[in-house]
mmCIF file of C-alpha atoms and ligand atoms in Angstrom:
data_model
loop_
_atom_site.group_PDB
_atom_site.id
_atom_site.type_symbol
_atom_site.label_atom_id
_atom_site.label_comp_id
_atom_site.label_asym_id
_atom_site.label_seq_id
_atom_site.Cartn_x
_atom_site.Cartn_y
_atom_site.Cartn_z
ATOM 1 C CA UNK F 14 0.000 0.000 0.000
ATOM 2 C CA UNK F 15 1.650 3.665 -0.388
ATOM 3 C CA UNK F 16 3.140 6.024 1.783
ATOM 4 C CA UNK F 17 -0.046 7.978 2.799
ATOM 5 C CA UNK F 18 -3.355 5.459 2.335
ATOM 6 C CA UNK F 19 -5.127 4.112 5.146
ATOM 7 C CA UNK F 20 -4.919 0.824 4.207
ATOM 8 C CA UNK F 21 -8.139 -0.363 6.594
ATOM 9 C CA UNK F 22 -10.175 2.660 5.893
ATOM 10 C CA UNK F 23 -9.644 1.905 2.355
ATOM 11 C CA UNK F 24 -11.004 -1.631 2.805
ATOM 12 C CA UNK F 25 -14.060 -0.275 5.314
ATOM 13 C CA UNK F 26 -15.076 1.668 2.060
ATOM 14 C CA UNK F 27 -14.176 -1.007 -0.598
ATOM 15 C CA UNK F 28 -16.963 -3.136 1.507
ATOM 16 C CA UNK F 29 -19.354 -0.237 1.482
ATOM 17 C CA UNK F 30 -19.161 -0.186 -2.496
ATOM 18 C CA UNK F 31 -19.699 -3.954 -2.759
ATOM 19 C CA UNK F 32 -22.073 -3.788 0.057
ATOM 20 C CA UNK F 33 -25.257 -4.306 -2.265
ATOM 21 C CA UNK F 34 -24.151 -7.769 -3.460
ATOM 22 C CA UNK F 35 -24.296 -9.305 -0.169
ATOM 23 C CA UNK F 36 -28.277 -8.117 -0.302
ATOM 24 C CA UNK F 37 -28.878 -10.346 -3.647
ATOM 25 C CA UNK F 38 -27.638 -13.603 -1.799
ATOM 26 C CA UNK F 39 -29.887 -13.031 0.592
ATOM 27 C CA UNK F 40 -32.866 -12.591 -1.602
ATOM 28 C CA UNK F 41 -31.958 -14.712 -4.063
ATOM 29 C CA UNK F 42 -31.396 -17.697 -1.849
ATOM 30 C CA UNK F 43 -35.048 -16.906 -0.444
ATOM 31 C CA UNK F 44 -36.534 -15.899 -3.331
ATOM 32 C CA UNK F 45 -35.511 -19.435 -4.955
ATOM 33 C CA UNK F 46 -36.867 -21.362 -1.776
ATOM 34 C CA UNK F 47 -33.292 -22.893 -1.187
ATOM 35 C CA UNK F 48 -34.025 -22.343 2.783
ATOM 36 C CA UNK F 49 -37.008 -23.622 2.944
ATOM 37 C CA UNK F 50 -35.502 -26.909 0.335
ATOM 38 C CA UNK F 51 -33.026 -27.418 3.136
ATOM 39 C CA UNK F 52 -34.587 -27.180 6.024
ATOM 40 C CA UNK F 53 -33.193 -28.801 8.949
ATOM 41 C CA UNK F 54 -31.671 -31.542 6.993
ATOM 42 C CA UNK F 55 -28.613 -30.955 4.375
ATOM 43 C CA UNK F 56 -28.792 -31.475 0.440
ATOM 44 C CA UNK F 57 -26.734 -31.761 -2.271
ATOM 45 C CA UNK F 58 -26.022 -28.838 -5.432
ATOM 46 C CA UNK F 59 -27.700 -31.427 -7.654
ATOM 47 C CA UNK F 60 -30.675 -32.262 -5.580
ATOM 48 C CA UNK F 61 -31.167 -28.491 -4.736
ATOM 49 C CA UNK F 62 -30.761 -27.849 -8.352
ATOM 50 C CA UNK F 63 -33.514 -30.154 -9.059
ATOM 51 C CA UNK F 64 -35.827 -28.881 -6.696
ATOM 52 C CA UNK F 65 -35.295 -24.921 -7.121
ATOM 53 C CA UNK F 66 -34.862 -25.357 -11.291
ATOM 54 C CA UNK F 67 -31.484 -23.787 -11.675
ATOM 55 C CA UNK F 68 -28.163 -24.555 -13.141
ATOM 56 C CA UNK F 69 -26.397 -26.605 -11.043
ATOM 57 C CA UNK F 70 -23.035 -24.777 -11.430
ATOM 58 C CA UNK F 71 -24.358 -21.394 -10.534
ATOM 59 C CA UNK F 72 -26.139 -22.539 -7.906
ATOM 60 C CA UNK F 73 -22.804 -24.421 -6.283
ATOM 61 C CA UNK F 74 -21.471 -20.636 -6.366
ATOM 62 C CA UNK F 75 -24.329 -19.114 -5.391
ATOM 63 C CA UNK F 76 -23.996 -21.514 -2.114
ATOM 64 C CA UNK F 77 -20.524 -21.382 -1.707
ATOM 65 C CA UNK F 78 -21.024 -16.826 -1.707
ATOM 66 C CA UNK F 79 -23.682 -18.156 0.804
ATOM 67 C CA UNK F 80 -21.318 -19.691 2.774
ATOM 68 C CA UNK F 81 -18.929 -16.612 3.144
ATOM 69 C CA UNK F 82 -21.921 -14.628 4.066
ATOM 70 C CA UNK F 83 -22.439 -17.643 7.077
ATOM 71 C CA UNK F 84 -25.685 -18.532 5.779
ATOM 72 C CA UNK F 85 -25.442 -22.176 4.390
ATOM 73 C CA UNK F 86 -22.483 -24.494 5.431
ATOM 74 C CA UNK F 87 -20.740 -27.263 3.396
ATOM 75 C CA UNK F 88 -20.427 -30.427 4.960
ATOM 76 C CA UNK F 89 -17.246 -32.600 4.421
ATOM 77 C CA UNK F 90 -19.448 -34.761 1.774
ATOM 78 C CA UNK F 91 -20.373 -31.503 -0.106
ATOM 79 C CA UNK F 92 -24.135 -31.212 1.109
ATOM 80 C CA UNK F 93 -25.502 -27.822 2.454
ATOM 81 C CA UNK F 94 -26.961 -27.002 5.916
ATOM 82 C CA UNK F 95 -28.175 -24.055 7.162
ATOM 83 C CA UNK F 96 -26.711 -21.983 9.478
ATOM 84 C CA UNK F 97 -28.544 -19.725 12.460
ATOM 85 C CA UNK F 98 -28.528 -16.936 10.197
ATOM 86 C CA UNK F 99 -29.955 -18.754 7.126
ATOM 87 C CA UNK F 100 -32.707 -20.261 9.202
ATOM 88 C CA UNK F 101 -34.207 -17.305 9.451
ATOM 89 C CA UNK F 102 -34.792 -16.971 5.686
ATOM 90 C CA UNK F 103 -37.267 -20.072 6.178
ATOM 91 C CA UNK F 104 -40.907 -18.865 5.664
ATOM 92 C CA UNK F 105 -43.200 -19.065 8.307
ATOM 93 C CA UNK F 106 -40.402 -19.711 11.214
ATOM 94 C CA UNK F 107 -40.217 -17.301 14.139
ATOM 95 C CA UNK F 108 -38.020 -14.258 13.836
ATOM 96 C CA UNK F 109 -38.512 -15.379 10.018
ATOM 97 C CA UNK F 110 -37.312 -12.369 7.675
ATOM 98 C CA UNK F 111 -37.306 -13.689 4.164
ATOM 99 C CA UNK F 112 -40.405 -11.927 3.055
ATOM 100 C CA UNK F 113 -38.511 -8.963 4.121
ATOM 101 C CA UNK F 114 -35.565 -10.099 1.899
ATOM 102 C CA UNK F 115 -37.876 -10.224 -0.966
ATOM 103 C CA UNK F 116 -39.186 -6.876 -0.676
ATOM 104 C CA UNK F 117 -36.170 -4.294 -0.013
ATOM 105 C CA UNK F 118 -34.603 -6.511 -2.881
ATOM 106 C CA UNK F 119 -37.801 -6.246 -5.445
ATOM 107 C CA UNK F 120 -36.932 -5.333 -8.644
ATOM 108 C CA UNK F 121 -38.618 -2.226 -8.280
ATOM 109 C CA UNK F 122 -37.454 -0.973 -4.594
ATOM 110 C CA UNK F 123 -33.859 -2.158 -6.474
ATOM 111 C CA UNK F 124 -34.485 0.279 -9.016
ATOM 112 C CA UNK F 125 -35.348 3.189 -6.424
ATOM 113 C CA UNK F 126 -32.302 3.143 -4.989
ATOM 114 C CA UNK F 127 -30.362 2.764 -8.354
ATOM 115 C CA UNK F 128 -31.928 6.388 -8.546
ATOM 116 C CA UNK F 129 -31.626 7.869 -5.002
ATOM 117 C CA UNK F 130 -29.289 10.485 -6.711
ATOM 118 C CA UNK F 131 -32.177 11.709 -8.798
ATOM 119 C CA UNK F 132 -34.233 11.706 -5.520
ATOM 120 C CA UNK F 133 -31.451 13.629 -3.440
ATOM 121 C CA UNK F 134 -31.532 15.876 -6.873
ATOM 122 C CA UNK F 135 -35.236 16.514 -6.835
ATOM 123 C CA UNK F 136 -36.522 15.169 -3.118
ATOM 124 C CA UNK F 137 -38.978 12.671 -4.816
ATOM 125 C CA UNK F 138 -39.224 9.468 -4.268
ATOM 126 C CA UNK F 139 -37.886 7.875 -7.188
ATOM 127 C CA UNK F 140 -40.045 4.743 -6.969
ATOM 128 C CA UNK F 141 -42.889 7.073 -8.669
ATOM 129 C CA UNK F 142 -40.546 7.709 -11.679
ATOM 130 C CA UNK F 143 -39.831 4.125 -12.294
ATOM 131 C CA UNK F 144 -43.434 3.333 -11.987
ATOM 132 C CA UNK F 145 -45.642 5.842 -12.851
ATOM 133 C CA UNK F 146 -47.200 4.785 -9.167
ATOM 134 C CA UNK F 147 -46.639 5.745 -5.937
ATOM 135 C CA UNK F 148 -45.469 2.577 -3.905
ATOM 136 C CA UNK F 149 -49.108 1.777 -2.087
ATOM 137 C CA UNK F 150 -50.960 2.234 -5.428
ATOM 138 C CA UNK F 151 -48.004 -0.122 -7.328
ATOM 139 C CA UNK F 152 -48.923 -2.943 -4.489
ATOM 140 C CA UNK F 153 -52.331 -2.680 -4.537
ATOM 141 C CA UNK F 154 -52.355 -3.559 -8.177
ATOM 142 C CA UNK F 155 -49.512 -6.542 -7.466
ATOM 143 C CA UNK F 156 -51.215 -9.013 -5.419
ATOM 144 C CA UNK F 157 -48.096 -11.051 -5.126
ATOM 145 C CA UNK F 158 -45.590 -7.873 -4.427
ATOM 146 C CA UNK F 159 -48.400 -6.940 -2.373
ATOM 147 C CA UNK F 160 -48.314 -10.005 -0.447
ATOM 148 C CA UNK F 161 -44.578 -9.942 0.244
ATOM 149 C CA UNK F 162 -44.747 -6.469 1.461
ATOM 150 C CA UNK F 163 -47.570 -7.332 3.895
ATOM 151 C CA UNK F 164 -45.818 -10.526 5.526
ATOM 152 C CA UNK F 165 -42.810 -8.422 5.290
ATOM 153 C CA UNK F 166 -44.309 -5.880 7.841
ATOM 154 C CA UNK F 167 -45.499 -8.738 9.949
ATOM 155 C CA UNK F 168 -42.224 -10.017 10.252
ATOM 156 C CA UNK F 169 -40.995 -6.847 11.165
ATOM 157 C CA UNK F 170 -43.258 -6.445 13.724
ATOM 158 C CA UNK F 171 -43.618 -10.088 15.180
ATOM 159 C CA UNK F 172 -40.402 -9.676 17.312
ATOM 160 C CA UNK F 173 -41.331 -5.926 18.223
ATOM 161 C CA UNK F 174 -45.193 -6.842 19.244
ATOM 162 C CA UNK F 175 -44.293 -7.761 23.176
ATOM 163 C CA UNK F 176 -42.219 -4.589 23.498
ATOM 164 C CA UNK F 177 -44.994 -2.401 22.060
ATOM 165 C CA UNK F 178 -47.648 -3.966 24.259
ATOM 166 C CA UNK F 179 -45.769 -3.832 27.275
ATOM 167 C CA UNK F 180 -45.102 -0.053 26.606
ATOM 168 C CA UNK F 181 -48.576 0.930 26.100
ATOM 169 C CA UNK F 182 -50.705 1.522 29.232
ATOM 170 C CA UNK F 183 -53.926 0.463 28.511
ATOM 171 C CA UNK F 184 -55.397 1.234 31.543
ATOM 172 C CA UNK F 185 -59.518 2.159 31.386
ATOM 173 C CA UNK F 186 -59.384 0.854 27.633
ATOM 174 C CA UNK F 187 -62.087 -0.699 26.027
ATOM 175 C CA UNK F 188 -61.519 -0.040 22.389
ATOM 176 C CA UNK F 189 -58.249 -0.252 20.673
ATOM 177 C CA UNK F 190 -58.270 0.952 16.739
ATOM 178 C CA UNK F 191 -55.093 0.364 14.908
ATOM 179 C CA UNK F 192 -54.530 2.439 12.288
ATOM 180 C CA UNK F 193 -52.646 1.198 8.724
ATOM 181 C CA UNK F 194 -52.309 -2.261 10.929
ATOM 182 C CA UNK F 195 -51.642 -4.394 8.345
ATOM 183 C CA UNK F 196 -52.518 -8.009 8.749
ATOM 184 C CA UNK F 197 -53.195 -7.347 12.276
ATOM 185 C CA UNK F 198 -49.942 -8.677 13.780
ATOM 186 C CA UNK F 199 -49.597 -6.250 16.273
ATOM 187 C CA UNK F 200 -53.166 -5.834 17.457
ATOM 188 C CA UNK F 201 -53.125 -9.591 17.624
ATOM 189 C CA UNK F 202 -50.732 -9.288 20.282
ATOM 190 C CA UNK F 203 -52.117 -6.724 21.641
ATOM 191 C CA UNK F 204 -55.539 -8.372 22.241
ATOM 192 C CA UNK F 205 -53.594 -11.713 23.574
ATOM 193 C CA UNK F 206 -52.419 -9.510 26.258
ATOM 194 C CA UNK F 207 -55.630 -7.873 27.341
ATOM 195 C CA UNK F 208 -58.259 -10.515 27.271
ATOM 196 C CA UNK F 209 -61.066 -8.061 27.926
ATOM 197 C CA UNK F 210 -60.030 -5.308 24.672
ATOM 198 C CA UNK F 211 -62.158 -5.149 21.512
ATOM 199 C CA UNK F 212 -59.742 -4.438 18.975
ATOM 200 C CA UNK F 213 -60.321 -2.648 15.445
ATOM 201 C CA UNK F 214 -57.848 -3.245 12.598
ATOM 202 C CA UNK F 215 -58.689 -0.702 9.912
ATOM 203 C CA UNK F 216 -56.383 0.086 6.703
ATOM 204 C CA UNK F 217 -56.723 0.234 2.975
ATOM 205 C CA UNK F 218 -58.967 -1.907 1.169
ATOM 206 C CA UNK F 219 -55.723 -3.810 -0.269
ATOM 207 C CA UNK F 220 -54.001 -3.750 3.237
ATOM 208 C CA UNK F 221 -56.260 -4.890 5.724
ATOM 209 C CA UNK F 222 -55.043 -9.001 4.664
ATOM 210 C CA UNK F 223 -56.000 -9.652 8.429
ATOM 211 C CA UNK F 224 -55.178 -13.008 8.904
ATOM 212 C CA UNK F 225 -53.878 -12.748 12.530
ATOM 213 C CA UNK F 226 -56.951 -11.494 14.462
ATOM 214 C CA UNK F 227 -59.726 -12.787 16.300
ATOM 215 C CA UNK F 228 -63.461 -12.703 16.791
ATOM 216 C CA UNK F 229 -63.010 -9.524 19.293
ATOM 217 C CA UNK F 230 -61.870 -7.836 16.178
ATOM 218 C CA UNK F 231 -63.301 -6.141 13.805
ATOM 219 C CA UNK F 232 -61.640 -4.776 10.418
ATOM 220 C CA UNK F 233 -62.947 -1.905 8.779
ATOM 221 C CA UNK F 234 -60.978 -0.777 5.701
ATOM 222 C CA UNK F 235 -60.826 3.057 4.362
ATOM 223 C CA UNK F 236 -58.323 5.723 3.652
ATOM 224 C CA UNK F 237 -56.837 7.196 6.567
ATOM 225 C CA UNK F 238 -56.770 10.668 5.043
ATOM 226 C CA UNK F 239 -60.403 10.699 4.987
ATOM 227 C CA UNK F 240 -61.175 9.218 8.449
ATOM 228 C CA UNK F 241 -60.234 6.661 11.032
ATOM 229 C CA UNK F 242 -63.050 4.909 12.916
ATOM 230 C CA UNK F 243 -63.530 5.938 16.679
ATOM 231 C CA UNK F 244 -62.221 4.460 19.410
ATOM 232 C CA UNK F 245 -60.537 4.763 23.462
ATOM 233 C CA UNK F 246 -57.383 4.582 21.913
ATOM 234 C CA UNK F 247 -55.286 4.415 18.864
ATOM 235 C CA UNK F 248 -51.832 2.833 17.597
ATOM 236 C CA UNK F 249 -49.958 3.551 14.465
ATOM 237 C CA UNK F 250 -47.341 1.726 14.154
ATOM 238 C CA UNK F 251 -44.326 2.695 10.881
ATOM 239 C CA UNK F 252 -47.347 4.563 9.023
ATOM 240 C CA UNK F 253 -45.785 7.980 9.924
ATOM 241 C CA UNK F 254 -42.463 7.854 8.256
ATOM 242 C CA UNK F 255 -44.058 6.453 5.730
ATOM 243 C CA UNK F 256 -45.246 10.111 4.683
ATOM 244 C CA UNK F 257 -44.088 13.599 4.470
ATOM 245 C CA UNK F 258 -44.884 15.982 7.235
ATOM 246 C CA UNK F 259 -48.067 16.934 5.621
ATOM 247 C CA UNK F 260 -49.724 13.979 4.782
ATOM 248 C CA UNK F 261 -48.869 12.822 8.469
ATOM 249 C CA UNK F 262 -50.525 15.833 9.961
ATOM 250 C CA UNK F 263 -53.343 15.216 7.831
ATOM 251 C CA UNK F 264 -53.549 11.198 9.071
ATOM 252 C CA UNK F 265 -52.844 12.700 12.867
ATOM 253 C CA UNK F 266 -55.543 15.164 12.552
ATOM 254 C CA UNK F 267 -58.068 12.182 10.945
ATOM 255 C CA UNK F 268 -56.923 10.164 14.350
ATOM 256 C CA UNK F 269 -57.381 13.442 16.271
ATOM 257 C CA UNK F 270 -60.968 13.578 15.088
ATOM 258 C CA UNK F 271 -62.123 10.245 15.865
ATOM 259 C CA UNK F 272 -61.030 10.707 19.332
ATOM 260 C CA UNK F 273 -62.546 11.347 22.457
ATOM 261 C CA UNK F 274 -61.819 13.696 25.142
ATOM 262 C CA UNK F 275 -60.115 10.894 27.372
ATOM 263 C CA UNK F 276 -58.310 9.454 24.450
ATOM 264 C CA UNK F 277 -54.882 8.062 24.248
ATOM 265 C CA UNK F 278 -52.619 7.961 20.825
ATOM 266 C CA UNK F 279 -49.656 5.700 20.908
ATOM 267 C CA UNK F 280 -47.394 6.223 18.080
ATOM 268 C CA UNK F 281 -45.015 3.457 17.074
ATOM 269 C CA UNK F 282 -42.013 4.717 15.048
ATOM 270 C CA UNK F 283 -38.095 4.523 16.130
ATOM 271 C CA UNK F 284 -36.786 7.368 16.748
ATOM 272 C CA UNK F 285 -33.600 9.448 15.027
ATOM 273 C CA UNK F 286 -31.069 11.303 17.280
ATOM 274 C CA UNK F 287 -29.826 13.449 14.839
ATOM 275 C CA UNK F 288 -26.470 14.152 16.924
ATOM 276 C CA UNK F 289 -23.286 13.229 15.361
ATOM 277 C CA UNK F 290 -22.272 10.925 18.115
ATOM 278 C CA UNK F 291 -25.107 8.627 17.648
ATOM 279 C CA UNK F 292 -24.985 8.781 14.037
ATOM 280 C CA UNK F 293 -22.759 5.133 13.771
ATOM 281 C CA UNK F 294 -24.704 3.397 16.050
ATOM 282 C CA UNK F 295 -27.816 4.435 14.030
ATOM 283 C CA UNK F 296 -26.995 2.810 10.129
ATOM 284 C CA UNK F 297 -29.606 0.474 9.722
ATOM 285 C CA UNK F 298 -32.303 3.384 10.874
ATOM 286 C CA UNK F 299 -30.188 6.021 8.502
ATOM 287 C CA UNK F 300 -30.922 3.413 5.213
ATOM 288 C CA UNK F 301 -34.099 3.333 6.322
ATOM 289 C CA UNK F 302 -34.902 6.951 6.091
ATOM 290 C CA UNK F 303 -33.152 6.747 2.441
ATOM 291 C CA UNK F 304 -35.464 3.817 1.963
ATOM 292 C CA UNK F 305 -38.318 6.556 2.376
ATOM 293 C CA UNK F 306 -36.993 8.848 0.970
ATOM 294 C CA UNK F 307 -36.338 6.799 -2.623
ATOM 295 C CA UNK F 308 -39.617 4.656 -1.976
ATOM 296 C CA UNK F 309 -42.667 6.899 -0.461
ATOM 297 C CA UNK F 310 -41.107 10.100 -0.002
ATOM 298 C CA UNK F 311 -41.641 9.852 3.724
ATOM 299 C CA UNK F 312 -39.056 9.875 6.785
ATOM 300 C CA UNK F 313 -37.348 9.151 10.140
ATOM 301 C CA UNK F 314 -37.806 11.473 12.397
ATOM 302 C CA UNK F 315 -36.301 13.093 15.954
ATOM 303 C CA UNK F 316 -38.249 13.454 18.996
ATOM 304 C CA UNK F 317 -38.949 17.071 18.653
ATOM 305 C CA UNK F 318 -40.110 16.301 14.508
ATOM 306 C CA UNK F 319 -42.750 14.018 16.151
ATOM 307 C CA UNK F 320 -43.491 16.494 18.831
ATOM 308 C CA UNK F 321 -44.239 18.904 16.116
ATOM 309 C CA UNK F 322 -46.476 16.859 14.034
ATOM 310 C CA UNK F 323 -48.679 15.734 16.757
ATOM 311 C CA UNK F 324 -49.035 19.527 17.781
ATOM 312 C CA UNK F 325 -49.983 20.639 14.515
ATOM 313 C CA UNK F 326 -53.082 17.790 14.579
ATOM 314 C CA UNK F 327 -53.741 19.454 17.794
ATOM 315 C CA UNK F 328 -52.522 16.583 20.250
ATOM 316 C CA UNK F 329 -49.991 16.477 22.608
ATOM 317 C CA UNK F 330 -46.709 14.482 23.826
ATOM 318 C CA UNK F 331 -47.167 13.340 26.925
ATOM 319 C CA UNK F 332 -44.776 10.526 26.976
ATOM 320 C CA UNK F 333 -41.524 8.619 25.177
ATOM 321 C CA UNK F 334 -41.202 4.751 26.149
ATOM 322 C CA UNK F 335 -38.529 2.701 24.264
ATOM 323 C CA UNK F 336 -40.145 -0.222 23.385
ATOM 324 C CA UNK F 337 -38.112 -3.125 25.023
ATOM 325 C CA UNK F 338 -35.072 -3.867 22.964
ATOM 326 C CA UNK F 339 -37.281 -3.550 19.381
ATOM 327 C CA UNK F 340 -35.571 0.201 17.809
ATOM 328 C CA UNK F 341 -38.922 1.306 18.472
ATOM 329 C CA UNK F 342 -40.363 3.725 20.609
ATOM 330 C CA UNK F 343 -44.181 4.444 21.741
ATOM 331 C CA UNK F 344 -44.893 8.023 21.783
ATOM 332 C CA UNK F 345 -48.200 8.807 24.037
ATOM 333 C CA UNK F 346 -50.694 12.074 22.926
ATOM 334 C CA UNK F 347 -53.729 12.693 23.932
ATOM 335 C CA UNK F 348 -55.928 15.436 22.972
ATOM 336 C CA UNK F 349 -53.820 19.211 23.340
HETATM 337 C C1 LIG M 593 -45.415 0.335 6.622
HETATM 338 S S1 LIG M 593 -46.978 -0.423 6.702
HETATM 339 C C2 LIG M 593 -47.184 -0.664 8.444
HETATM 340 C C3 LIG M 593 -48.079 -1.819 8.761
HETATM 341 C C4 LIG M 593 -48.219 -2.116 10.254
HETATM 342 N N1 LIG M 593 -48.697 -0.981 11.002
HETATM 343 C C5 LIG M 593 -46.903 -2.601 10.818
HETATM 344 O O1 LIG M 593 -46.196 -1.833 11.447
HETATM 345 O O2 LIG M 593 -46.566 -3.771 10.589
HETATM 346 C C6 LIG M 593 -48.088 0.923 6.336
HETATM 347 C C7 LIG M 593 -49.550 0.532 6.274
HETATM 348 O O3 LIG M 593 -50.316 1.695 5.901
HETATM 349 C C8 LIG M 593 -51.366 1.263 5.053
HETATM 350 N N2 LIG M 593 -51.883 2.380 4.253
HETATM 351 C C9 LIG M 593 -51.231 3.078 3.290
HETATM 352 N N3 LIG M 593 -52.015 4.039 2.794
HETATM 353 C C10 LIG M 593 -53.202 3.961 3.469
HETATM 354 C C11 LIG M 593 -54.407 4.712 3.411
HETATM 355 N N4 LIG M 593 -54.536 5.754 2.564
HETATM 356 N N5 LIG M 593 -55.409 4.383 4.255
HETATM 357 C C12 LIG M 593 -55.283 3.334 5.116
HETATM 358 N N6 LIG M 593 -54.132 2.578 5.226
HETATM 359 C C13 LIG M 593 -53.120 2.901 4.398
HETATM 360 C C14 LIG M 593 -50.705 0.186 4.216
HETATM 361 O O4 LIG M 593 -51.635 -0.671 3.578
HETATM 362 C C15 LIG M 593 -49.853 -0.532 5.248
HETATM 363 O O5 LIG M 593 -50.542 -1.604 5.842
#
């Protein structure tokens, strides 16, 4: 190495410029079901060839990659196993995250962030350029990208769900109305927790996939910019930085509105200290406000940006409560 270079910074930002490869692995290893072909047993390149049609050759690279990356191991006969890490590319497993895989490596969320320097150019989200749609519109006319995106969420929120619950006083609640909820993962858990709750899971006609919920639920779909249904109290969970500060004072207000005078808000979102010192222990939250920024035009945000919104749809803070170990943090308003 000359005089002068750094020869380990150098490397540190060689692996940032090949960082994106690692990503396809991952989603191509899920998206061809070779975790799920696996299992808990081992297999051979030929018999996993067979059974996820590809070419045997590319796939023995494709595993071996896998096997620098620590997700699939080589046995001394040349069979495959999966390690800790790949395990959790198996569908339907706990702390699963393949569906999330798939998504943040779709084609067209690939494609957004090919473009991020036209949306750092222009502050769009370049996801509308590629498509002619903005992201929720796109999904709701892909049933099967709309799928993936849904469990994605899910899986997201399956390992947060006990934190969020046990952050979230619930104390003289009858009525709990979660708003943009999904497939009802999290109101699932929080209706496990309170046996007595009525719980309503409302979101977009093409969102509300509730497959998660029981009979003390009831699912009402809509547009949150038009209105929310009433209730004691009200979660939204990672609909906020979905938006721009606008459209989430507009959603806030629509919440604000279906509230009444002893309501409660909790808002689920992880929150951004925008100091320089926490910046490096913040990365995967920082990609994620690119990921907004590229995909929906939306954002993280710091305490005081939250503050702000929630004042402007005339509620107020009243609380911060880090939701166990999940990133995420509840934020309590109640009527200002
Ligand atoms: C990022 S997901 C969050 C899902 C869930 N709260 C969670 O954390 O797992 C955002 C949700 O907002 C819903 N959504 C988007 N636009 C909406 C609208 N105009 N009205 C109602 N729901 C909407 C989507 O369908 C999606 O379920």
């Amino acid at each position: 190495m000359s005089a002068g270079i750094d020869a380990a910074e150098r490397e540190r930002v060689v692996g940032l410029v090949f960082g994106f490869f690692p990503a396809q692995v991952v989603r191509t290893l899920a998206g061809l079901g070779v975790p799920d072909a696996i299992g808990d047993g081992s297999l051979g390149v030929e018999q996993l060839a067979g059974q996820t049609a590809t070419h045997p050759d590319a796939l023995a690279r494709l595993l071996r990659a896998a096997c620098g990356l620590d997700l699939v191991a080589r046995t001394p006969d040349g069979a495959y196993t999966l390690t800790p890490g790949g395990q959790l590319l198996r569908t339907g497993r706990p702390g699963s995250i393949g569906n999330l895989a798939q998504l943040f490596c779709h084609d067209t969320v690939w494609r957004s962030w090919g473009e991020l320097e036209w949306s750092v150019r222009t502050g769009e989200p370049s996801f509308e350029k590629i498509t002619g749609r903005s992201s929720f519109a796109y999904f709701a006319e892909h049933p099967d990208l709309n799928a993936v995106f849904t469990e994605a969420m899910a899986e997201g929120t399956r390992t947060a769900a006990a934190g969020i619950v046990a952050a979230c006083d619930l104390t003289g609640v009858t009525t709990l109305a979660d708003i943009g909820g999904g497939n009802g993962t999290l109101l699932a858990a929080f209706l496990d927790a309170h046996p007595d709750l009525q719980g309503i899971l409302f979101d977009s006609p093409s969102g509300a996939t509730a497959t998660v919920v029981d009979e003390r639920c009831e699912i009402v779909t809509g547009d949150f910019f038009q209105e929310v249904p009433a209730a004691d109290a009200h979660v939204v969970k990672s609909v906020v930085h979905d938006w721009d500060d606008e459209h989430c004072v507009a959603i806030l207000s629509r919440i604000r509105a279906a509230m009444p005078a002893h309501g409660v808000l909790f808002l689920v979102e992880p929150i951004l200290r925008d100091d320089p010192a926490a910046l490096a222990d913040q990365r995967i939250l920082l990609m994620s406000d690119l990921n907004m920024l590229v995909c929906l035009g939306g954002r993280e945000r710091t305490r005081e940006q939250f503050a702000g919104l929630l004042s402007a749809a005339g509620l107020a803070l009243t609380g911060v409560t880090p939701a166990g170990g999940s990133g995420y943090s509840v934020l309590r308003a109640v009527p200002a």
